[in-house]
Amino acid sequence: MRRRRSGSFLHIVLLFVPLAMTAVAGKGRAHAASKLQVVVTVGDLGALAREVLGDAGEVTVLAKPTQDPHFVDARPNLILSLNRADALVSMGLDYEIGWLPVLVRGARNPRLQSGEPGNIVASTMIVVQEIPTQKIDRSMGDIHPGGNPHFTLDPRNASRIAQGMATRFAALAPGNGPVYQKNAAALVARLTSRERKWQAAIAGFRGTPVVTYHRSFVYLTSWLGLVETDTLEPKPGIPPNAAHIGRVIEEMRARKVPLILQERWYPSSVAEQVASQTGAHLVLIPGMTAESARYDDHIDEIVTSITTALAAAKNSAPAQAHKP
């Protein structure tokens, strides 16, 4: 939930981009007649958009799957992709606040501006969790005022987003509307089928306490029936400190917490230390669907990693480590 202002490099680039934009302006309309050109911010949205569009569209993902989406380098090629796009699909809830607005401004594409049909925000299609009820200030860390933006880790939200994409894409390219709706329905049916298997796999572990590195897994743990007891960050976006980690270790020992979850794009040294001190299993989660991979395979990898770790903890039933 950390934010970073785009660097001066991008502002220099924007001084030279307008002439290039003039040369390519308007090309998005030609694409829309055949294949809808869609730009998405992150890999999960990219995987869903590819399935909904099928052969009737093309998808460009701005953030690499190995990048923390809070921090994306604003590169000139991203501006050109946005300039040519018929639609932009973002997560919303200030997830991309540190880099996306300046790219959209630099792209000079009226179709992607806020309020336009081509500007599609995925968070408007789901039920948002952890919307703050109190006044937000910087002492609380990097809290998202609109709620927790890590909602694509719940496949039920993915189904809602796929259906929403189909409707919004159909409004932009009506001739392809039936294709988008059919593709979305097929994806939702596949996710529903696989969800039954995922829920069966996790059934024996419901209610298990877990610790996470960042407040990223609320949708995932809620869906799987796990109980998130603490985070290694003392506050969202604030790096771990010794006093906080010491308290977390004591709590984990007391509650016999068997699992730590962390995205792979964060440094793992602190989580590894805590796992060693407590006997918990550390599972490093791929934060976003990889390029050209299927979203449901991404979720399957996550669920399999979690259930494998929980089964190992249960079968070995080791005494909690009590190292000083």
Coordinates of C-alpha atoms in Angstrom, one line a residue:
M1 CA 0.0 0.0 0.0
R2 CA 3.0 2.2 -0.5
R3 CA 3.1 5.0 -3.1
R4 CA 5.8 6.6 -5.1
R5 CA 5.8 9.6 -7.3
S6 CA 7.0 9.0 -10.8
G7 CA 10.6 10.1 -11.3
S8 CA 11.9 13.0 -13.3
F9 CA 12.8 10.7 -16.2
L10 CA 9.1 10.3 -17.1
H11 CA 8.6 14.1 -17.0
I12 CA 11.5 14.5 -19.4
V13 CA 10.0 11.8 -21.7
L14 CA 6.7 13.6 -21.7
L15 CA 8.3 16.7 -23.2
F16 CA 9.2 14.6 -26.3
V17 CA 6.2 12.3 -26.6
P18 CA 3.5 14.7 -28.0
L19 CA 4.9 14.6 -31.5
A20 CA 4.9 10.8 -31.5
M21 CA 1.4 10.9 -30.1
T22 CA 0.2 13.0 -33.0
A23 CA 1.5 10.4 -35.4
V24 CA -0.4 7.5 -33.8
A25 CA -3.5 9.3 -32.5
G26 CA -6.7 7.9 -33.8
K27 CA -5.3 4.4 -34.5
G28 CA -7.3 3.0 -31.6
R29 CA -10.5 3.6 -33.4
A30 CA -9.3 1.5 -36.4
H31 CA -8.4 -1.3 -34.1
A32 CA -11.8 -1.2 -32.4
A33 CA -13.5 -2.1 -35.6
S34 CA -11.8 -5.5 -35.6
K35 CA -9.9 -6.3 -32.4
L36 CA -10.4 -4.2 -29.3
Q37 CA -7.1 -2.9 -28.0
V38 CA -7.1 -3.2 -24.2
V39 CA -4.4 -2.1 -21.7
V40 CA -4.6 -3.4 -18.2
T41 CA -2.4 -2.5 -15.2
V42 CA -1.6 -5.9 -13.7
G43 CA -1.3 -9.5 -14.6
D44 CA -4.5 -10.8 -13.0
L45 CA -6.6 -8.4 -14.9
G46 CA -4.6 -9.2 -18.0
A47 CA -5.3 -12.9 -17.7
L48 CA -9.0 -12.3 -17.3
A49 CA -9.2 -9.8 -20.1
R50 CA -7.4 -12.2 -22.5
E51 CA -10.0 -14.9 -21.8
V52 CA -13.0 -12.5 -22.2
L53 CA -11.7 -11.0 -25.4
G54 CA -10.5 -14.2 -27.0
D55 CA -9.6 -13.7 -30.6
A56 CA -11.7 -10.4 -30.7
G57 CA -9.1 -8.3 -28.8
E58 CA -5.6 -7.9 -27.8
V59 CA -4.2 -7.2 -24.3
T60 CA -1.2 -5.3 -23.0
V61 CA -0.2 -5.5 -19.4
L62 CA 1.7 -2.5 -17.9
A63 CA 3.2 -4.1 -14.8
K64 CA 5.4 -7.1 -15.0
P65 CA 4.2 -10.1 -12.9
T66 CA 7.3 -9.9 -10.7
Q67 CA 6.8 -6.2 -9.9
D68 CA 5.1 -4.8 -6.9
P69 CA 2.2 -3.0 -8.6
H70 CA 2.5 -0.2 -6.1
F71 CA 5.8 0.6 -7.8
V72 CA 6.0 0.4 -11.6
D73 CA 8.6 2.2 -13.6
A74 CA 6.9 4.6 -16.0
R75 CA 8.5 3.8 -19.3
P76 CA 7.9 5.5 -22.7
N77 CA 6.6 2.3 -24.3
L78 CA 3.8 2.2 -21.7
I79 CA 2.7 5.7 -22.8
L80 CA 2.5 4.6 -26.4
S81 CA 0.5 1.5 -25.5
L82 CA -2.0 3.7 -23.6
N83 CA -2.2 6.1 -26.5
R84 CA -3.3 3.4 -28.9
A85 CA -5.7 1.7 -26.5
D86 CA -9.5 1.5 -26.8
A87 CA -9.8 0.7 -23.1
L88 CA -7.8 0.8 -19.9
V89 CA -8.7 -1.6 -17.1
S90 CA -7.2 -0.8 -13.7
M91 CA -7.6 -2.1 -10.2
G92 CA -8.7 1.2 -8.6
L93 CA -8.7 2.0 -4.9
D94 CA -5.5 3.9 -5.4
Y95 CA -3.6 0.7 -6.1
E96 CA -1.8 2.3 -9.1
I97 CA -1.9 5.9 -7.8
G98 CA 1.9 6.3 -7.8
W99 CA 2.4 5.8 -11.5
L100 CA -0.8 5.3 -13.6
P101 CA -2.3 8.9 -13.6
V102 CA 0.8 10.5 -15.0
L103 CA 1.0 7.8 -17.8
V104 CA -2.7 8.4 -18.7
R105 CA -2.1 12.1 -18.9
G106 CA 1.0 11.6 -21.0
A107 CA -0.8 9.3 -23.4
R108 CA -3.3 12.0 -24.4
N109 CA -6.0 9.5 -25.2
P110 CA -9.4 10.9 -24.5
R111 CA -11.0 7.4 -24.5
L112 CA -9.1 6.5 -21.3
Q113 CA -10.0 9.6 -19.2
S114 CA -11.9 9.1 -16.0
G115 CA -15.7 8.8 -16.6
E116 CA -15.2 7.8 -20.2
P117 CA -16.5 4.3 -21.4
G118 CA -12.9 3.2 -22.1
N119 CA -11.8 3.8 -18.5
I120 CA -12.8 0.6 -16.6
V121 CA -12.1 0.2 -12.9
A122 CA -12.3 -3.4 -11.6
S123 CA -12.9 -2.4 -8.0
T124 CA -16.3 -1.1 -8.9
M125 CA -17.4 -4.6 -9.9
I126 CA -16.8 -6.3 -6.5
V127 CA -17.6 -5.9 -2.8
V128 CA -14.6 -4.0 -1.3
Q129 CA -13.3 -5.1 2.1
E130 CA -11.6 -3.0 4.8
I131 CA -13.0 0.3 3.9
P132 CA -11.7 2.7 6.7
T133 CA -14.4 4.1 8.9
Q134 CA -12.1 6.5 10.7
K135 CA -10.2 9.5 9.5
I136 CA -7.0 8.5 7.7
D137 CA -3.6 10.1 8.4
R138 CA 0.0 9.2 7.6
S139 CA 0.6 7.9 11.1
M140 CA -1.5 4.9 10.2
G141 CA 0.8 3.9 7.3
D142 CA -0.2 3.7 3.7
I143 CA -3.9 3.0 4.2
H144 CA -6.1 3.0 1.0
P145 CA -9.0 5.3 1.8
G146 CA -11.3 3.4 -0.6
G147 CA -10.6 -0.1 0.9
N148 CA -8.2 -3.0 0.4
P149 CA -7.2 -3.3 -3.3
H150 CA -5.9 -6.9 -3.3
F151 CA -9.2 -8.4 -4.4
T152 CA -8.2 -10.5 -7.3
L153 CA -6.9 -13.2 -4.9
D154 CA -10.5 -14.3 -4.5
P155 CA -11.7 -16.1 -7.6
R156 CA -15.3 -15.1 -6.9
N157 CA -14.2 -11.6 -7.5
A158 CA -12.5 -12.7 -10.7
S159 CA -15.8 -14.0 -12.0
R160 CA -17.5 -10.8 -11.2
I161 CA -14.8 -8.8 -13.0
A162 CA -14.8 -11.1 -16.1
Q163 CA -18.6 -10.5 -16.4
G164 CA -18.1 -6.8 -15.9
M165 CA -15.4 -6.7 -18.5
A166 CA -17.6 -8.5 -21.0
T167 CA -20.4 -5.9 -20.6
R168 CA -18.0 -2.9 -20.8
F169 CA -16.1 -4.3 -23.8
A170 CA -19.4 -5.0 -25.6
A171 CA -20.3 -1.4 -25.2
L172 CA -17.1 -0.4 -26.9
A173 CA -17.3 -3.0 -29.7
P174 CA -21.0 -4.1 -30.0
G175 CA -20.3 -6.4 -32.9
N176 CA -18.2 -8.5 -30.7
G177 CA -20.5 -8.4 -27.7
P178 CA -21.8 -12.0 -28.0
V179 CA -18.3 -13.3 -28.2
Y180 CA -17.3 -11.4 -25.0
Q181 CA -20.3 -12.6 -23.1
K182 CA -19.8 -16.2 -24.2
N183 CA -16.1 -16.2 -23.3
A184 CA -16.9 -14.7 -19.9
A185 CA -19.6 -17.3 -19.2
A186 CA -17.1 -20.1 -20.1
L187 CA -14.5 -18.6 -17.7
V188 CA -16.9 -18.2 -14.9
A189 CA -18.1 -21.8 -15.3
R190 CA -14.5 -23.1 -15.2
L191 CA -13.7 -21.0 -12.1
T192 CA -16.8 -22.3 -10.4
S193 CA -15.8 -25.8 -11.1
R194 CA -12.3 -25.4 -9.9
E195 CA -13.4 -23.5 -6.8
R196 CA -15.2 -26.6 -5.6
K197 CA -11.9 -28.5 -5.7
W198 CA -10.0 -25.7 -4.0
Q199 CA -12.6 -25.5 -1.2
A200 CA -12.4 -29.3 -0.7
A201 CA -8.6 -29.1 -0.5
I202 CA -8.7 -26.4 2.2
A203 CA -11.7 -27.8 4.1
G204 CA -9.6 -29.6 6.8
F205 CA -7.6 -26.4 7.5
R206 CA -10.4 -23.9 8.0
G207 CA -9.9 -21.7 11.0
T208 CA -6.1 -22.1 11.0
P209 CA -4.3 -18.9 12.1
V210 CA -1.8 -17.4 9.7
V211 CA 0.5 -14.4 9.7
T212 CA 1.1 -12.3 6.5
Y213 CA 3.9 -9.9 5.6
H214 CA 1.7 -7.2 4.1
R215 CA -2.1 -6.6 4.4
S216 CA -2.5 -8.2 1.0
F217 CA -4.3 -11.5 1.7
V218 CA -7.6 -10.4 3.4
Y219 CA -9.6 -11.5 0.4
L220 CA -7.7 -14.8 0.0
T221 CA -7.8 -15.8 3.7
S222 CA -11.5 -14.8 3.9
W223 CA -12.3 -17.0 0.9
L224 CA -10.3 -20.0 2.2
G225 CA -11.5 -19.7 5.8
L226 CA -8.1 -18.9 7.3
V227 CA -7.7 -16.4 10.2
E228 CA -5.1 -13.7 9.7
T229 CA -3.7 -12.9 13.1
D230 CA -1.0 -10.3 12.4
T231 CA 1.3 -8.9 9.8
L232 CA 5.1 -8.6 9.8
E233 CA 4.8 -5.0 8.8
P234 CA 3.8 -3.0 11.9
K235 CA 1.6 -0.8 9.7
P236 CA 0.8 -1.0 6.0
G237 CA 3.8 -0.1 4.0
I238 CA 6.1 0.4 7.0
P239 CA 9.1 -2.0 7.0
P240 CA 9.3 -4.5 9.9
N241 CA 11.2 -3.4 13.0
A242 CA 12.8 -5.5 15.8
A243 CA 10.2 -4.6 18.5
H244 CA 7.3 -5.5 16.3
I245 CA 8.8 -8.7 15.1
G246 CA 9.6 -9.8 18.6
R247 CA 5.9 -9.3 19.6
V248 CA 4.7 -11.2 16.5
I249 CA 7.0 -14.1 17.3
E250 CA 5.7 -14.3 20.8
E251 CA 2.1 -14.3 19.6
M252 CA 2.8 -16.9 16.9
R253 CA 4.4 -19.2 19.5
A254 CA 1.5 -18.7 21.9
R255 CA -1.1 -19.5 19.2
K256 CA 1.0 -22.1 17.4
V257 CA 0.6 -20.3 14.0
P258 CA 1.8 -22.7 11.3
L259 CA 1.9 -20.5 8.3
I260 CA 3.4 -17.2 7.0
L261 CA 2.2 -15.8 3.7
Q262 CA 4.2 -13.3 1.7
E263 CA 4.3 -12.1 -2.0
R264 CA 7.5 -12.9 -3.8
W265 CA 8.3 -9.3 -4.7
Y266 CA 9.0 -8.4 -1.0
P267 CA 12.4 -9.3 0.6
S268 CA 12.0 -12.6 2.4
S269 CA 14.8 -12.3 5.0
V270 CA 12.5 -11.2 7.9
A271 CA 9.9 -13.8 7.1
E272 CA 12.5 -16.5 7.0
Q273 CA 13.8 -15.4 10.4
V274 CA 10.4 -15.4 11.9
A275 CA 9.7 -18.9 10.4
S276 CA 12.9 -20.2 11.9
Q277 CA 12.1 -18.7 15.3
T278 CA 8.6 -20.1 15.4
G279 CA 8.6 -23.3 13.4
A280 CA 6.0 -21.9 10.9
H281 CA 6.1 -22.7 7.2
L282 CA 6.8 -19.7 4.9
V283 CA 4.9 -19.7 1.6
L284 CA 6.0 -17.2 -1.0
I285 CA 3.1 -16.3 -3.1
P286 CA 3.3 -15.3 -6.8
G287 CA 1.6 -11.9 -6.6
M288 CA 0.1 -11.8 -10.1
T289 CA -0.7 -14.1 -12.9
A290 CA 2.3 -14.5 -15.2
E291 CA 2.3 -13.4 -18.8
S292 CA 0.2 -15.7 -21.0
A293 CA -0.8 -17.9 -18.0
R294 CA -4.4 -18.6 -17.0
Y295 CA -5.8 -16.9 -13.9
D296 CA -7.2 -20.2 -12.5
D297 CA -3.8 -21.9 -12.8
H298 CA -2.3 -19.0 -10.8
I299 CA -4.9 -19.5 -8.1
D300 CA -4.4 -23.2 -8.2
E301 CA -0.6 -22.7 -7.6
I302 CA -1.4 -20.5 -4.6
V303 CA -4.0 -22.9 -3.0
T304 CA -1.7 -25.9 -3.6
S305 CA 1.2 -24.2 -2.0
I306 CA -0.9 -23.3 1.1
T307 CA -2.5 -26.7 1.5
T308 CA 0.8 -28.5 1.1
A309 CA 2.4 -26.3 3.7
L310 CA -0.5 -26.7 6.1
A311 CA -0.5 -30.5 5.6
A312 CA 3.2 -30.6 6.3
A313 CA 2.8 -28.6 9.5
K314 CA -0.1 -30.9 10.6
N315 CA 1.7 -34.1 9.8
S316 CA 4.9 -33.2 11.5
A317 CA 3.3 -31.5 14.4
P318 CA 6.6 -30.1 15.6
A319 CA 6.9 -28.3 18.8
Q320 CA 7.2 -24.6 18.3
A321 CA 10.7 -23.4 18.2
H322 CA 11.8 -21.2 21.2
K323 CA 15.0 -19.8 20.0
P324 CA 16.1 -16.5 21.7

